[in-house]
Amino acid sequence: MSEIFSINPSDAGLGALLTLVILLILTGRLVPRRTHEDALTDRDNWRTAYLESEKARKVEHEQTGELLEMAKLGGHILTALPHPGHADEEVKAGDRMDQAPRTRM
């Protein structure tokens, strides 16, 4: 057999092999299949959730753009309306918009 780092693998024995496997597990380089499959499933779930979130964000962005355009149009319409009265008049606390007399119920 070939030698690895001047050590013949057949001379290492079962104890060394078991120690190596335990060290690999403790350092996280060797994980059980179930743990690996769970990590892959979790990754796929997060990817799906992210893609759905991005689709919703895109729709929201488009709707926000449309609403902003409508708000700008409304603002232009309101500024284009004529202003009744004089600019130097002040609004007093007792002023009312409707001209109907007050009635008590």
mmCIF file of N, CA, C and O in Angstrom:
data_model
loop_
_atom_site.group_PDB
_atom_site.id
_atom_site.type_symbol
_atom_site.label_atom_id
_atom_site.label_comp_id
_atom_site.label_asym_id
_atom_site.label_seq_id
_atom_site.Cartn_x
_atom_site.Cartn_y
_atom_site.Cartn_z
ATOM 1 N N MET A 1 0.832 -1.182 0.000
ATOM 2 C CA MET A 1 0.000 0.000 0.000
ATOM 3 C C MET A 1 0.872 1.238 0.000
ATOM 4 O O MET A 1 2.021 1.221 0.385
ATOM 5 N N SER A 2 0.212 2.328 -0.348
ATOM 6 C CA SER A 2 0.962 3.581 -0.379
ATOM 7 C C SER A 2 0.997 4.209 1.003
ATOM 8 O O SER A 2 0.153 3.943 1.854
ATOM 9 N N GLU A 3 1.969 5.000 1.220
ATOM 10 C CA GLU A 3 2.117 5.654 2.506
ATOM 11 C C GLU A 3 1.588 7.081 2.429
ATOM 12 O O GLU A 3 1.750 7.763 1.423
ATOM 13 N N ILE A 4 0.943 7.508 3.488
ATOM 14 C CA ILE A 4 0.435 8.877 3.576
ATOM 15 C C ILE A 4 1.170 9.541 4.723
ATOM 16 O O ILE A 4 1.076 9.098 5.874
ATOM 17 N N PHE A 5 1.903 10.596 4.429
ATOM 18 C CA PHE A 5 2.700 11.308 5.426
ATOM 19 C C PHE A 5 3.617 10.353 6.189
ATOM 20 O O PHE A 5 3.720 10.409 7.415
ATOM 21 N N SER A 6 4.227 9.452 5.495
ATOM 22 C CA SER A 6 5.164 8.470 6.044
ATOM 23 C C SER A 6 4.502 7.505 7.012
ATOM 24 O O SER A 6 5.149 6.926 7.871
ATOM 25 N N ILE A 7 3.156 7.374 6.912
ATOM 26 C CA ILE A 7 2.435 6.441 7.775
ATOM 27 C C ILE A 7 1.661 5.489 6.877
ATOM 28 O O ILE A 7 0.969 5.896 5.965
ATOM 29 N N ASN A 8 1.802 4.241 7.149
ATOM 30 C CA ASN A 8 1.063 3.227 6.403
ATOM 31 C C ASN A 8 -0.344 3.154 7.008
ATOM 32 O O ASN A 8 -0.492 2.892 8.201
ATOM 33 N N PRO A 9 -1.418 3.366 6.201
ATOM 34 C CA PRO A 9 -2.779 3.366 6.736
ATOM 35 C C PRO A 9 -3.169 2.047 7.394
ATOM 36 O O PRO A 9 -3.964 2.032 8.332
ATOM 37 N N SER A 10 -2.615 0.932 6.940
ATOM 38 C CA SER A 10 -2.978 -0.350 7.548
ATOM 39 C C SER A 10 -2.409 -0.497 8.954
ATOM 40 O O SER A 10 -2.918 -1.271 9.754
ATOM 41 N N ASP A 11 -1.375 0.264 9.278
ATOM 42 C CA ASP A 11 -0.787 0.216 10.617
ATOM 43 C C ASP A 11 -1.546 1.088 11.614
ATOM 44 O O ASP A 11 -1.362 0.947 12.821
ATOM 45 N N ALA A 12 -2.385 1.992 11.127
ATOM 46 C CA ALA A 12 -3.062 2.947 12.010
ATOM 47 C C ALA A 12 -4.021 2.243 12.942
ATOM 48 O O ALA A 12 -4.128 2.575 14.115
ATOM 49 N N GLY A 13 -4.779 1.315 12.439
ATOM 50 C CA GLY A 13 -5.657 0.551 13.304
ATOM 51 C C GLY A 13 -7.036 1.178 13.468
ATOM 52 O O GLY A 13 -7.322 2.285 13.030
ATOM 53 N N LEU A 14 -7.865 0.417 14.138
ATOM 54 C CA LEU A 14 -9.252 0.814 14.343
ATOM 55 C C LEU A 14 -9.369 2.012 15.275
ATOM 56 O O LEU A 14 -10.214 2.887 15.076
ATOM 57 N N GLY A 15 -8.539 2.098 16.273
ATOM 58 C CA GLY A 15 -8.585 3.220 17.225
ATOM 59 C C GLY A 15 -8.325 4.551 16.553
ATOM 60 O O GLY A 15 -8.995 5.552 16.825
ATOM 61 N N ALA A 16 -7.328 4.579 15.678
ATOM 62 C CA ALA A 16 -7.001 5.818 14.978
ATOM 63 C C ALA A 16 -8.125 6.220 14.031
ATOM 64 O O ALA A 16 -8.457 7.405 13.901
ATOM 65 N N LEU A 17 -8.708 5.234 13.355
ATOM 66 C CA LEU A 17 -9.812 5.516 12.443
ATOM 67 C C LEU A 17 -11.015 6.067 13.202
ATOM 68 O O LEU A 17 -11.644 7.043 12.786
ATOM 69 N N LEU A 18 -11.332 5.481 14.344
ATOM 70 C CA LEU A 18 -12.435 5.948 15.167
ATOM 71 C C LEU A 18 -12.157 7.358 15.690
ATOM 72 O O LEU A 18 -13.053 8.218 15.706
ATOM 73 N N THR A 19 -10.939 7.621 16.090
ATOM 74 C CA THR A 19 -10.566 8.960 16.553
ATOM 75 C C THR A 19 -10.718 9.982 15.440
ATOM 76 O O THR A 19 -11.219 11.091 15.662
ATOM 77 N N LEU A 20 -10.305 9.606 14.251
ATOM 78 C CA LEU A 20 -10.429 10.509 13.106
ATOM 79 C C LEU A 20 -11.891 10.828 12.820
ATOM 80 O O LEU A 20 -12.249 11.991 12.596
ATOM 81 N N VAL A 21 -12.761 9.841 12.820
ATOM 82 C CA VAL A 21 -14.188 10.050 12.562
ATOM 83 C C VAL A 21 -14.794 10.944 13.638
ATOM 84 O O VAL A 21 -15.565 11.868 13.338
ATOM 85 N N ILE A 22 -14.433 10.711 14.900
ATOM 86 C CA ILE A 22 -14.964 11.541 15.989
ATOM 87 C C ILE A 22 -14.495 12.986 15.842
ATOM 88 O O ILE A 22 -15.276 13.928 16.027
ATOM 89 N N LEU A 23 -13.235 13.176 15.490
ATOM 90 C CA LEU A 23 -12.734 14.542 15.277
ATOM 91 C C LEU A 23 -13.448 15.228 14.115
ATOM 92 O O LEU A 23 -13.766 16.418 14.187
ATOM 93 N N LEU A 24 -13.711 14.490 13.046
ATOM 94 C CA LEU A 24 -14.434 15.074 11.909
ATOM 95 C C LEU A 24 -15.861 15.455 12.298
ATOM 96 O O LEU A 24 -16.373 16.492 11.867
ATOM 97 N N ILE A 25 -16.505 14.657 13.108
ATOM 98 C CA ILE A 25 -17.875 14.978 13.552
ATOM 99 C C ILE A 25 -17.857 16.206 14.460
ATOM 100 O O ILE A 25 -18.686 17.106 14.322
ATOM 101 N N LEU A 26 -16.920 16.259 15.402
ATOM 102 C CA LEU A 26 -16.857 17.382 16.334
ATOM 103 C C LEU A 26 -16.522 18.699 15.654
ATOM 104 O O LEU A 26 -16.987 19.758 16.080
ATOM 105 N N THR A 27 -15.716 18.649 14.609
ATOM 106 C CA THR A 27 -15.361 19.884 13.897
ATOM 107 C C THR A 27 -16.410 20.270 12.863
ATOM 108 O O THR A 27 -16.327 21.350 12.273
ATOM 109 N N GLY A 28 -17.396 19.416 12.643
ATOM 110 C CA GLY A 28 -18.469 19.750 11.714
ATOM 111 C C GLY A 28 -18.176 19.424 10.265
ATOM 112 O O GLY A 28 -18.920 19.811 9.377
ATOM 113 N N ARG A 29 -17.115 18.714 10.009
ATOM 114 C CA ARG A 29 -16.787 18.345 8.637
ATOM 115 C C ARG A 29 -17.502 17.080 8.194
ATOM 116 O O ARG A 29 -17.593 16.799 7.002
ATOM 117 N N LEU A 30 -18.021 16.329 9.139
ATOM 118 C CA LEU A 30 -18.748 15.098 8.836
ATOM 119 C C LEU A 30 -20.085 15.180 9.574
ATOM 120 O O LEU A 30 -20.123 15.230 10.790
ATOM 121 N N VAL A 31 -21.165 15.268 8.795
ATOM 122 C CA VAL A 31 -22.497 15.397 9.388
ATOM 123 C C VAL A 31 -23.356 14.219 8.952
ATOM 124 O O VAL A 31 -23.146 13.643 7.869
ATOM 125 N N PRO A 32 -24.342 13.861 9.751
ATOM 126 C CA PRO A 32 -25.237 12.776 9.356
ATOM 127 C C PRO A 32 -26.058 13.154 8.125
ATOM 128 O O PRO A 32 -26.306 14.324 7.857
ATOM 129 N N ARG A 33 -26.478 12.167 7.382
ATOM 130 C CA ARG A 33 -27.237 12.390 6.165
ATOM 131 C C ARG A 33 -28.528 13.156 6.465
ATOM 132 O O ARG A 33 -28.913 14.050 5.724
ATOM 133 N N ARG A 34 -29.202 12.796 7.533
ATOM 134 C CA ARG A 34 -30.469 13.444 7.901
ATOM 135 C C ARG A 34 -30.267 14.944 8.131
ATOM 136 O O ARG A 34 -31.060 15.770 7.686
ATOM 137 N N THR A 35 -29.197 15.285 8.802
ATOM 138 C CA THR A 35 -28.894 16.696 9.051
ATOM 139 C C THR A 35 -28.614 17.422 7.745
ATOM 140 O O THR A 35 -29.078 18.549 7.530
ATOM 141 N N HIS A 36 -27.889 16.790 6.864
ATOM 142 C CA HIS A 36 -27.588 17.386 5.567
ATOM 143 C C HIS A 36 -28.858 17.573 4.743
ATOM 144 O O HIS A 36 -29.058 18.632 4.135
ATOM 145 N N GLU A 37 -29.730 16.579 4.713
ATOM 146 C CA GLU A 37 -30.988 16.692 3.962
ATOM 147 C C GLU A 37 -31.890 17.772 4.552
ATOM 148 O O GLU A 37 -32.547 18.504 3.823
ATOM 149 N N ASP A 38 -31.912 17.881 5.881
ATOM 150 C CA ASP A 38 -32.697 18.942 6.519
ATOM 151 C C ASP A 38 -32.171 20.322 6.137
ATOM 152 O O ASP A 38 -32.948 21.250 5.901
ATOM 153 N N ALA A 39 -30.863 20.460 6.079
ATOM 154 C CA ALA A 39 -30.270 21.741 5.691
ATOM 155 C C ALA A 39 -30.617 22.082 4.245
ATOM 156 O O ALA A 39 -30.914 23.236 3.927
ATOM 157 N N LEU A 40 -30.598 21.094 3.366
ATOM 158 C CA LEU A 40 -30.961 21.333 1.968
ATOM 159 C C LEU A 40 -32.430 21.714 1.832
ATOM 160 O O LEU A 40 -32.783 22.631 1.069
ATOM 161 N N THR A 41 -33.295 21.043 2.568
ATOM 162 C CA THR A 41 -34.728 21.360 2.533
ATOM 163 C C THR A 41 -34.975 22.771 3.061
ATOM 164 O O THR A 41 -35.747 23.531 2.478
ATOM 165 N N ASP A 42 -34.305 23.108 4.146
ATOM 166 C CA ASP A 42 -34.445 24.440 4.722
ATOM 167 C C ASP A 42 -33.974 25.500 3.732
ATOM 168 O O ASP A 42 -34.604 26.547 3.571
ATOM 169 N N ARG A 43 -32.877 25.235 3.049
ATOM 170 C CA ARG A 43 -32.366 26.162 2.047
ATOM 171 C C ARG A 43 -33.371 26.370 0.929
ATOM 172 O O ARG A 43 -33.637 27.492 0.504
ATOM 173 N N ASP A 44 -33.977 25.274 0.462
ATOM 174 C CA ASP A 44 -34.959 25.389 -0.612
ATOM 175 C C ASP A 44 -36.200 26.147 -0.159
ATOM 176 O O ASP A 44 -36.774 26.923 -0.926
ATOM 177 N N ASN A 45 -36.617 25.936 1.098
ATOM 178 C CA ASN A 45 -37.773 26.682 1.620
ATOM 179 C C ASN A 45 -37.494 28.174 1.668
ATOM 180 O O ASN A 45 -38.349 28.989 1.316
ATOM 181 N N TRP A 46 -36.296 28.529 2.132
ATOM 182 C CA TRP A 46 -35.945 29.945 2.184
ATOM 183 C C TRP A 46 -35.859 30.542 0.786
ATOM 184 O O TRP A 46 -36.250 31.692 0.569
ATOM 185 N N ARG A 47 -35.347 29.805 -0.157
ATOM 186 C CA ARG A 47 -35.247 30.302 -1.529
ATOM 187 C C ARG A 47 -36.636 30.558 -2.102
ATOM 188 O O ARG A 47 -36.882 31.595 -2.723
ATOM 189 N N THR A 48 -37.562 29.624 -1.879
ATOM 190 C CA THR A 48 -38.934 29.789 -2.363
ATOM 191 C C THR A 48 -39.591 30.998 -1.709
ATOM 192 O O THR A 48 -40.253 31.801 -2.384
ATOM 193 N N ALA A 49 -39.408 31.149 -0.406
ATOM 194 C CA ALA A 49 -39.984 32.295 0.300
ATOM 195 C C ALA A 49 -39.404 33.606 -0.226
ATOM 196 O O ALA A 49 -40.128 34.592 -0.390
ATOM 197 N N TYR A 50 -38.120 33.617 -0.512
ATOM 198 C CA TYR A 50 -37.488 34.821 -1.035
ATOM 199 C C TYR A 50 -38.045 35.176 -2.408
ATOM 200 O O TYR A 50 -38.340 36.340 -2.682
ATOM 201 N N LEU A 51 -38.197 34.197 -3.272
ATOM 202 C CA LEU A 51 -38.720 34.469 -4.607
ATOM 203 C C LEU A 51 -40.154 34.985 -4.546
ATOM 204 O O LEU A 51 -40.522 35.918 -5.281
ATOM 205 N N GLU A 52 -40.975 34.422 -3.672
ATOM 206 C CA GLU A 52 -42.345 34.914 -3.517
ATOM 207 C C GLU A 52 -42.349 36.338 -2.971
ATOM 208 O O GLU A 52 -43.135 37.180 -3.405
ATOM 209 N N SER A 53 -41.459 36.611 -2.039
ATOM 210 C CA SER A 53 -41.364 37.955 -1.472
ATOM 211 C C SER A 53 -40.939 38.967 -2.538
ATOM 212 O O SER A 53 -41.453 40.088 -2.576
ATOM 213 N N GLU A 54 -40.018 38.582 -3.384
ATOM 214 C CA GLU A 54 -39.580 39.485 -4.444
ATOM 215 C C GLU A 54 -40.695 39.755 -5.449
ATOM 216 O O GLU A 54 -40.826 40.868 -5.948
ATOM 217 N N LYS A 55 -41.511 38.749 -5.766
ATOM 218 C CA LYS A 55 -42.651 38.968 -6.662
ATOM 219 C C LYS A 55 -43.620 39.959 -6.045
ATOM 220 O O LYS A 55 -44.102 40.876 -6.720
ATOM 221 N N ALA A 56 -43.921 39.789 -4.761
ATOM 222 C CA ALA A 56 -44.843 40.698 -4.072
ATOM 223 C C ALA A 56 -44.264 42.108 -4.003
ATOM 224 O O ALA A 56 -44.982 43.094 -4.165
ATOM 225 N N ARG A 57 -42.958 42.213 -3.771
ATOM 226 C CA ARG A 57 -42.323 43.532 -3.720
ATOM 227 C C ARG A 57 -42.387 44.233 -5.068
ATOM 228 O O ARG A 57 -42.619 45.441 -5.158
ATOM 229 N N LYS A 58 -42.238 43.475 -6.142
ATOM 230 C CA LYS A 58 -42.297 44.054 -7.481
ATOM 231 C C LYS A 58 -43.697 44.585 -7.774
ATOM 232 O O LYS A 58 -43.851 45.698 -8.295
ATOM 233 N N VAL A 59 -44.722 43.808 -7.416
ATOM 234 C CA VAL A 59 -46.107 44.255 -7.618
ATOM 235 C C VAL A 59 -46.373 45.500 -6.785
ATOM 236 O O VAL A 59 -46.984 46.461 -7.254
ATOM 237 N N GLU A 60 -45.902 45.505 -5.542
ATOM 238 C CA GLU A 60 -46.096 46.665 -4.668
ATOM 239 C C GLU A 60 -45.395 47.892 -5.240
ATOM 240 O O GLU A 60 -45.933 49.006 -5.201
ATOM 241 N N HIS A 61 -44.217 47.709 -5.783
ATOM 242 C CA HIS A 61 -43.473 48.825 -6.376
ATOM 243 C C HIS A 61 -44.233 49.412 -7.563
ATOM 244 O O HIS A 61 -44.314 50.635 -7.708
ATOM 245 N N GLU A 62 -44.790 48.546 -8.408
ATOM 246 C CA GLU A 62 -45.551 49.019 -9.562
ATOM 247 C C GLU A 62 -46.804 49.772 -9.111
ATOM 248 O O GLU A 62 -47.133 50.830 -9.662
ATOM 249 N N GLN A 63 -47.496 49.248 -8.106
ATOM 250 C CA GLN A 63 -48.699 49.904 -7.606
ATOM 251 C C GLN A 63 -48.371 51.242 -6.951
ATOM 252 O O GLN A 63 -49.119 52.209 -7.103
ATOM 253 N N THR A 64 -47.267 51.305 -6.261
ATOM 254 C CA THR A 64 -46.864 52.561 -5.636
ATOM 255 C C THR A 64 -46.580 53.614 -6.702
ATOM 256 O O THR A 64 -46.951 54.789 -6.533
ATOM 257 N N GLY A 65 -45.963 53.211 -7.793
ATOM 258 C CA GLY A 65 -45.718 54.145 -8.896
ATOM 259 C C GLY A 65 -47.007 54.669 -9.484
ATOM 260 O O GLY A 65 -47.146 55.875 -9.759
ATOM 261 N N GLU A 66 -47.982 53.792 -9.670
ATOM 262 C CA GLU A 66 -49.280 54.219 -10.207
ATOM 263 C C GLU A 66 -49.981 55.165 -9.238
ATOM 264 O O GLU A 66 -50.558 56.180 -9.647
ATOM 265 N N LEU A 67 -49.955 54.842 -7.950
ATOM 266 C CA LEU A 67 -50.595 55.697 -6.954
ATOM 267 C C LEU A 67 -49.922 57.057 -6.871
ATOM 268 O O LEU A 67 -50.578 58.082 -6.680
ATOM 269 N N LEU A 68 -48.618 57.084 -7.023
ATOM 270 C CA LEU A 68 -47.894 58.357 -6.992
ATOM 271 C C LEU A 68 -48.296 59.229 -8.169
ATOM 272 O O LEU A 68 -48.489 60.439 -8.015
ATOM 273 N N GLU A 69 -48.448 58.637 -9.341
ATOM 274 C CA GLU A 69 -48.889 59.398 -10.510
ATOM 275 C C GLU A 69 -50.294 59.958 -10.296
ATOM 276 O O GLU A 69 -50.578 61.094 -10.647
ATOM 277 N N MET A 70 -51.188 59.155 -9.687
ATOM 278 C CA MET A 70 -52.540 59.624 -9.417
ATOM 279 C C MET A 70 -52.527 60.756 -8.393
ATOM 280 O O MET A 70 -53.292 61.713 -8.502
ATOM 281 N N ALA A 71 -51.671 60.662 -7.409
ATOM 282 C CA ALA A 71 -51.565 61.725 -6.406
ATOM 283 C C ALA A 71 -51.042 63.009 -7.033
ATOM 284 O O ALA A 71 -51.508 64.105 -6.704
ATOM 285 N N LYS A 72 -50.086 62.901 -7.935
ATOM 286 C CA LYS A 72 -49.574 64.083 -8.622
ATOM 287 C C LYS A 72 -50.677 64.730 -9.459
ATOM 288 O O LYS A 72 -50.824 65.960 -9.473
ATOM 289 N N LEU A 73 -51.459 63.899 -10.159
ATOM 290 C CA LEU A 73 -52.566 64.418 -10.959
ATOM 291 C C LEU A 73 -53.581 65.126 -10.071
ATOM 292 O O LEU A 73 -54.048 66.227 -10.396
ATOM 293 N N GLY A 74 -53.904 64.516 -8.936
ATOM 294 C CA GLY A 74 -54.836 65.149 -7.996
ATOM 295 C C GLY A 74 -54.299 66.464 -7.469
ATOM 296 O O GLY A 74 -55.049 67.437 -7.320
ATOM 297 N N GLY A 75 -53.027 66.522 -7.202
ATOM 298 C CA GLY A 75 -52.411 67.768 -6.745
ATOM 299 C C GLY A 75 -52.476 68.851 -7.797
ATOM 300 O O GLY A 75 -52.757 70.013 -7.498
ATOM 301 N N HIS A 76 -52.226 68.494 -9.045
ATOM 302 C CA HIS A 76 -52.312 69.470 -10.135
ATOM 303 C C HIS A 76 -53.740 69.967 -10.307
ATOM 304 O O HIS A 76 -53.959 71.158 -10.552
ATOM 305 N N ILE A 77 -54.704 69.069 -10.177
ATOM 306 C CA ILE A 77 -56.109 69.471 -10.310
ATOM 307 C C ILE A 77 -56.482 70.426 -9.185
ATOM 308 O O ILE A 77 -57.141 71.450 -9.409
ATOM 309 N N LEU A 78 -56.083 70.124 -7.955
ATOM 310 C CA LEU A 78 -56.423 70.991 -6.828
ATOM 311 C C LEU A 78 -55.766 72.363 -6.936
ATOM 312 O O LEU A 78 -56.366 73.373 -6.578
ATOM 313 N N THR A 79 -54.561 72.429 -7.424
ATOM 314 C CA THR A 79 -53.909 73.738 -7.568
ATOM 315 C C THR A 79 -54.483 74.518 -8.734
ATOM 316 O O THR A 79 -54.403 75.741 -8.753
ATOM 317 N N ALA A 80 -55.088 73.846 -9.700
ATOM 318 C CA ALA A 80 -55.669 74.537 -10.842
ATOM 319 C C ALA A 80 -57.061 75.085 -10.541
ATOM 320 O O ALA A 80 -57.558 75.941 -11.270
ATOM 321 N N LEU A 81 -57.702 74.643 -9.487
ATOM 322 C CA LEU A 81 -59.039 75.133 -9.149
ATOM 323 C C LEU A 81 -58.973 76.596 -8.733
ATOM 324 O O LEU A 81 -58.010 77.034 -8.106
ATOM 325 N N PRO A 82 -60.029 77.350 -9.065
ATOM 326 C CA PRO A 82 -60.025 78.768 -8.651
ATOM 327 C C PRO A 82 -60.200 78.878 -7.138
ATOM 328 O O PRO A 82 -60.845 78.051 -6.504
ATOM 329 N N HIS A 83 -59.624 79.925 -6.580
ATOM 330 C CA HIS A 83 -59.688 80.167 -5.142
ATOM 331 C C HIS A 83 -60.764 81.215 -4.884
ATOM 332 O O HIS A 83 -60.605 82.367 -5.285
ATOM 333 N N PRO A 84 -61.859 80.868 -4.216
ATOM 334 C CA PRO A 84 -62.895 81.861 -3.938
ATOM 335 C C PRO A 84 -62.443 82.837 -2.851
ATOM 336 O O PRO A 84 -61.647 82.498 -1.982
ATOM 337 N N GLY A 85 -62.952 84.039 -2.947
ATOM 338 C CA GLY A 85 -62.604 85.043 -1.936
ATOM 339 C C GLY A 85 -61.301 85.728 -2.268
ATOM 340 O O GLY A 85 -60.706 85.549 -3.333
ATOM 341 N N HIS A 86 -60.874 86.510 -1.333
ATOM 342 C CA HIS A 86 -59.620 87.255 -1.515
ATOM 343 C C HIS A 86 -58.514 86.575 -0.740
ATOM 344 O O HIS A 86 -58.732 85.929 0.269
ATOM 345 N N ALA A 87 -57.332 86.789 -1.195
ATOM 346 C CA ALA A 87 -56.186 86.158 -0.549
ATOM 347 C C ALA A 87 -55.896 86.779 0.811
ATOM 348 O O ALA A 87 -55.301 86.160 1.663
ATOM 349 N N ASP A 88 -56.344 88.065 1.036
ATOM 350 C CA ASP A 88 -56.026 88.721 2.289
ATOM 351 C C ASP A 88 -57.058 88.447 3.385
ATOM 352 O O ASP A 88 -56.921 88.937 4.498
ATOM 353 N N GLU A 89 -58.098 87.692 3.103
ATOM 354 C CA GLU A 89 -59.088 87.352 4.118
ATOM 355 C C GLU A 89 -58.516 86.285 5.053
ATOM 356 O O GLU A 89 -57.810 85.393 4.629
ATOM 357 N N GLU A 90 -58.868 86.412 6.314
ATOM 358 C CA GLU A 90 -58.445 85.422 7.280
ATOM 359 C C GLU A 90 -59.641 84.586 7.690
ATOM 360 O O GLU A 90 -60.757 85.067 7.734
ATOM 361 N N VAL A 91 -59.405 83.370 8.009
ATOM 362 C CA VAL A 91 -60.466 82.481 8.470
ATOM 363 C C VAL A 91 -60.559 82.625 9.974
ATOM 364 O O VAL A 91 -59.568 82.540 10.686
ATOM 365 N N LYS A 92 -61.774 82.850 10.445
ATOM 366 C CA LYS A 92 -61.996 83.015 11.880
ATOM 367 C C LYS A 92 -62.578 81.739 12.438
ATOM 368 O O LYS A 92 -63.112 80.905 11.723
ATOM 369 N N ALA A 93 -62.512 81.594 13.732
ATOM 370 C CA ALA A 93 -62.972 80.375 14.386
ATOM 371 C C ALA A 93 -64.464 80.155 14.199
ATOM 372 O O ALA A 93 -64.926 79.026 14.114
ATOM 373 N N GLY A 94 -65.258 81.205 14.098
ATOM 374 C CA GLY A 94 -66.708 81.071 13.974
ATOM 375 C C GLY A 94 -67.176 80.886 12.543
ATOM 376 O O GLY A 94 -68.375 80.670 12.295
ATOM 377 N N ASP A 95 -66.304 81.002 11.571
ATOM 378 C CA ASP A 95 -66.706 80.865 10.168
ATOM 379 C C ASP A 95 -67.117 79.444 9.867
ATOM 380 O O ASP A 95 -66.544 78.495 10.370
ATOM 381 N N ARG A 96 -68.145 79.315 9.017
ATOM 382 C CA ARG A 96 -68.624 78.005 8.607
ATOM 383 C C ARG A 96 -68.623 77.935 7.097
ATOM 384 O O ARG A 96 -68.797 78.944 6.420
ATOM 385 N N MET A 97 -68.465 76.755 6.568
ATOM 386 C CA MET A 97 -68.484 76.596 5.117
ATOM 387 C C MET A 97 -69.900 76.653 4.571
ATOM 388 O O MET A 97 -70.151 77.265 3.555
ATOM 389 N N ASP A 98 -70.841 76.005 5.231
ATOM 390 C CA ASP A 98 -72.207 76.032 4.720
ATOM 391 C C ASP A 98 -72.908 77.289 5.214
ATOM 392 O O ASP A 98 -72.651 77.794 6.285
ATOM 393 N N GLN A 99 -73.795 77.829 4.414
ATOM 394 C CA GLN A 99 -74.456 79.076 4.736
ATOM 395 C C GLN A 99 -75.799 78.871 5.429
ATOM 396 O O GLN A 99 -76.496 79.813 5.736
ATOM 397 N N ALA A 100 -76.187 77.614 5.675
ATOM 398 C CA ALA A 100 -77.463 77.332 6.329
ATOM 399 C C ALA A 100 -77.373 77.742 7.795
ATOM 400 O O ALA A 100 -76.328 77.579 8.433
ATOM 401 N N PRO A 101 -78.468 78.282 8.339
ATOM 402 C CA PRO A 101 -78.446 78.673 9.741
ATOM 403 C C PRO A 101 -78.373 77.451 10.647
ATOM 404 O O PRO A 101 -78.819 76.363 10.299
ATOM 405 N N ARG A 102 -77.800 77.650 11.808
ATOM 406 C CA ARG A 102 -77.677 76.568 12.751
ATOM 407 C C ARG A 102 -79.027 76.285 13.409
ATOM 408 O O ARG A 102 -79.726 77.211 13.798
ATOM 409 N N THR A 103 -79.349 75.006 13.498
ATOM 410 C CA THR A 103 -80.568 74.633 14.194
ATOM 411 C C THR A 103 -80.190 73.629 15.258
ATOM 412 O O THR A 103 -79.326 72.784 15.059
ATOM 413 N N ARG A 104 -80.865 73.735 16.375
ATOM 414 C CA ARG A 104 -80.587 72.798 17.456
ATOM 415 C C ARG A 104 -81.579 71.677 17.419
ATOM 416 O O ARG A 104 -82.738 71.852 17.123
ATOM 417 N N MET A 105 -81.129 70.517 17.736
ATOM 418 C CA MET A 105 -82.022 69.361 17.772
ATOM 419 C C MET A 105 -82.337 68.979 19.162
ATOM 420 O O MET A 105 -81.674 69.086 20.083
#
